[in-house]
CSV table of C-alpha atoms in Angstrom, one decimal:
chain,number,residue,atom,x,y,z
A,1,UNK,CA,-13.6,7.8,-17.2
A,2,UNK,CA,-14.7,4.2,-16.5
A,3,UNK,CA,-13.1,1.2,-18.1
A,4,UNK,CA,-15.2,-1.4,-19.7
A,5,UNK,CA,-14.3,-5.0,-18.7
A,6,UNK,CA,-16.0,-8.3,-18.2
A,7,UNK,CA,-16.2,-9.5,-14.6
A,8,UNK,CA,-15.2,-13.0,-13.9
A,9,UNK,CA,-17.9,-15.4,-13.0
A,10,UNK,CA,-16.4,-15.5,-9.5
A,11,UNK,CA,-16.8,-11.8,-9.1
A,12,UNK,CA,-20.4,-11.9,-10.4
A,13,UNK,CA,-21.2,-14.7,-8.0
A,14,UNK,CA,-19.8,-12.8,-5.1
A,15,UNK,CA,-21.8,-9.7,-6.1
A,16,UNK,CA,-25.0,-11.8,-6.4
A,17,UNK,CA,-24.5,-13.3,-3.0
A,18,UNK,CA,-23.9,-9.9,-1.4
A,19,UNK,CA,-27.0,-8.5,-3.1
A,20,UNK,CA,-29.1,-11.4,-1.8
A,21,UNK,CA,-27.8,-10.9,1.7
A,22,UNK,CA,-28.5,-7.1,1.5
A,23,UNK,CA,-32.1,-7.6,0.6
A,24,UNK,CA,-32.8,-7.7,4.3
A,25,UNK,CA,-32.2,-4.0,4.4
A,26,UNK,CA,-35.7,-3.6,2.9
A,27,UNK,CA,-37.3,-6.2,5.0
A,28,UNK,CA,-36.5,-4.8,8.4
A,29,UNK,CA,-39.0,-5.5,11.1
A,30,UNK,CA,-41.9,-3.1,11.0
A,31,UNK,CA,-41.1,-1.9,14.5
A,32,UNK,CA,-37.7,-0.5,13.3
A,33,UNK,CA,-39.1,2.7,11.8
A,34,UNK,CA,-41.6,4.5,13.9
A,35,UNK,CA,-43.2,7.9,13.6
A,36,UNK,CA,-44.9,9.2,16.7
A,37,UNK,CA,-44.5,5.8,18.3
A,38,UNK,CA,-46.4,4.0,15.6
A,39,UNK,CA,-44.7,1.6,13.2
A,40,UNK,CA,-44.6,2.7,9.6
A,41,UNK,CA,-44.8,0.2,6.7
A,42,UNK,CA,-41.9,0.1,4.3
A,43,UNK,CA,-44.4,0.5,1.5
A,44,UNK,CA,-45.5,3.8,3.0
A,45,UNK,CA,-41.9,4.9,3.2
A,46,UNK,CA,-41.5,4.2,-0.5
A,47,UNK,CA,-44.7,6.1,-1.4
A,48,UNK,CA,-43.4,9.1,0.7
A,49,UNK,CA,-40.0,8.9,-1.0
A,50,UNK,CA,-41.6,8.8,-4.4
A,51,UNK,CA,-43.7,11.9,-3.6
A,52,UNK,CA,-40.8,13.8,-2.0
A,53,UNK,CA,-38.6,13.2,-5.1
A,54,UNK,CA,-41.3,14.4,-7.4
A,55,UNK,CA,-41.8,17.4,-5.2
A,56,UNK,CA,-38.1,18.2,-5.2
A,57,UNK,CA,-38.0,18.0,-9.0
A,58,UNK,CA,-41.0,20.3,-9.2
A,59,UNK,CA,-43.2,17.7,-10.7
A,60,UNK,CA,-46.6,16.2,-9.8
A,61,UNK,CA,-46.4,12.6,-8.5
A,62,UNK,CA,-49.0,10.3,-10.0
A,63,UNK,CA,-49.9,6.7,-9.2
A,64,UNK,CA,-48.0,5.8,-12.3
A,65,UNK,CA,-44.9,7.4,-10.9
A,66,UNK,CA,-45.3,5.6,-7.6
A,67,UNK,CA,-45.8,2.3,-9.5
A,68,UNK,CA,-42.6,2.9,-11.4
A,69,UNK,CA,-40.7,3.8,-8.2
A,70,UNK,CA,-42.0,0.8,-6.2
A,71,UNK,CA,-41.7,-1.5,-9.2
A,72,UNK,CA,-45.4,-2.6,-8.8
A,73,UNK,CA,-48.5,-2.7,-11.0
A,74,UNK,CA,-50.7,0.4,-11.1
A,75,UNK,CA,-53.4,-1.3,-9.0
A,76,UNK,CA,-50.9,-2.3,-6.3
A,77,UNK,CA,-49.4,1.3,-6.2
A,78,UNK,CA,-52.9,2.6,-5.8
A,79,UNK,CA,-53.5,0.4,-2.8
A,80,UNK,CA,-50.1,1.5,-1.4
A,81,UNK,CA,-51.2,5.1,-1.7
A,82,UNK,CA,-54.5,4.3,0.0
A,83,UNK,CA,-52.6,2.8,2.9
A,84,UNK,CA,-50.3,5.9,3.2
A,85,UNK,CA,-53.2,8.2,2.9
A,86,UNK,CA,-55.1,6.4,5.6
A,87,UNK,CA,-52.0,6.9,7.8
A,88,UNK,CA,-52.1,10.6,7.1
A,89,UNK,CA,-48.8,10.6,5.1
A,90,UNK,CA,-50.1,11.6,1.7
A,91,UNK,CA,-53.3,12.9,0.1
A,92,UNK,CA,-54.8,12.6,-3.4
A,93,UNK,CA,-55.9,15.8,-5.1
A,94,UNK,CA,-56.7,16.9,-8.6
A,95,UNK,CA,-53.7,17.9,-10.7
A,96,UNK,CA,-53.6,21.7,-11.3
A,97,UNK,CA,-52.1,21.0,-14.7
A,98,UNK,CA,-54.7,18.5,-15.9
A,99,UNK,CA,-58.0,18.1,-14.1
A,100,UNK,CA,-58.3,14.5,-15.5
A,101,UNK,CA,-55.3,13.4,-13.5
A,102,UNK,CA,-54.8,12.9,-9.8
A,103,UNK,CA,-51.6,13.7,-8.0
A,104,UNK,CA,-50.4,12.3,-4.7
A,105,UNK,CA,-49.1,15.0,-2.4
A,106,UNK,CA,-47.1,14.7,0.9
A,107,UNK,CA,-48.8,15.9,4.0
A,108,UNK,CA,-46.8,17.6,6.8
A,109,UNK,CA,-47.0,14.2,8.6
A,110,UNK,CA,-45.5,12.6,5.5
A,111,UNK,CA,-42.6,15.1,5.5
A,112,UNK,CA,-41.9,14.5,9.2
A,113,UNK,CA,-42.0,10.7,8.6
A,114,UNK,CA,-39.6,11.0,5.7
A,115,UNK,CA,-37.2,13.1,7.9
A,116,UNK,CA,-37.5,10.5,10.6
A,117,UNK,CA,-36.9,7.5,8.3
A,118,UNK,CA,-33.9,9.2,6.6
A,119,UNK,CA,-32.5,10.0,10.0
A,120,UNK,CA,-33.0,6.4,11.1
A,121,UNK,CA,-31.2,5.1,7.9
A,122,UNK,CA,-28.3,7.6,8.2
A,123,UNK,CA,-27.8,6.7,11.9
A,124,UNK,CA,-27.7,3.0,11.0
A,125,UNK,CA,-25.3,3.6,8.2
A,126,UNK,CA,-23.1,5.7,10.5
A,127,UNK,CA,-22.9,2.7,12.9
A,128,UNK,CA,-22.3,0.1,10.2
A,129,UNK,CA,-19.5,2.1,8.5
A,130,UNK,CA,-18.0,3.5,11.7
A,131,UNK,CA,-14.7,1.7,11.2
A,132,UNK,CA,-14.4,2.4,7.5
A,133,UNK,CA,-12.0,5.1,6.1
A,134,UNK,CA,-13.9,8.1,4.7
A,135,UNK,CA,-12.4,7.5,1.3
A,136,UNK,CA,-13.8,3.9,1.2
A,137,UNK,CA,-17.3,5.2,2.1
A,138,UNK,CA,-17.1,7.7,-0.7
A,139,UNK,CA,-15.9,5.0,-3.1
A,140,UNK,CA,-18.7,2.7,-2.0
A,141,UNK,CA,-21.3,5.5,-2.5
A,142,UNK,CA,-20.0,6.3,-6.0
A,143,UNK,CA,-20.0,2.7,-7.1
A,144,UNK,CA,-23.4,2.0,-5.7
A,145,UNK,CA,-24.8,5.1,-7.3
A,146,UNK,CA,-23.3,4.0,-10.6
A,147,UNK,CA,-24.7,0.5,-10.2
A,148,UNK,CA,-28.2,1.9,-9.3
A,149,UNK,CA,-28.1,4.1,-12.4
A,150,UNK,CA,-27.3,1.1,-14.5
A,151,UNK,CA,-30.1,-0.9,-12.9
A,152,UNK,CA,-32.5,2.0,-13.6
A,153,UNK,CA,-31.4,2.0,-17.2
A,154,UNK,CA,-31.6,-1.8,-17.7
A,155,UNK,CA,-34.6,-2.5,-15.4
A,156,UNK,CA,-35.0,-5.4,-13.1
A,157,UNK,CA,-34.2,-8.9,-14.2
A,158,UNK,CA,-36.6,-10.3,-16.7
A,159,UNK,CA,-37.6,-6.9,-18.1
A,160,UNK,CA,-36.5,-5.5,-21.4
A,161,UNK,CA,-33.6,-3.0,-21.2
A,162,UNK,CA,-34.2,0.7,-21.8
A,163,UNK,CA,-32.5,1.4,-25.1
A,164,UNK,CA,-32.7,5.2,-24.8
């Protein structure tokens, strides 16, 4: 069971500074993640990830789902899907559940790119955390998962919290 407590301003400032420094994880040079020798945009990786998670949950992935996952407007998510589709990573098709809806589906190329991107991230994490005790890595994973769950529940800064 977790204990409720108020963090001191110093701890919150330290956390804020660390999160600002970590934002570079998502702004890695485009050449960092390649598939078949071609650089893959981070936005396409996010579209692939949204589709893969929907697929794993047995659900259709829509533009609305991708907009929520990427924290973008519907029109921006639609452009991100267009870019990923042009790269052969996803395709749009009618939803079998509702012909009025369109679902976004991973292609085999999208699945391979996801595997490659995941492998790239895991290799990088292995290197970064090489000197850490296994228990510390587990503790970090648990705390970050808990933090991510709370961020999902509260939403990004400036948005109303989910009260459900």
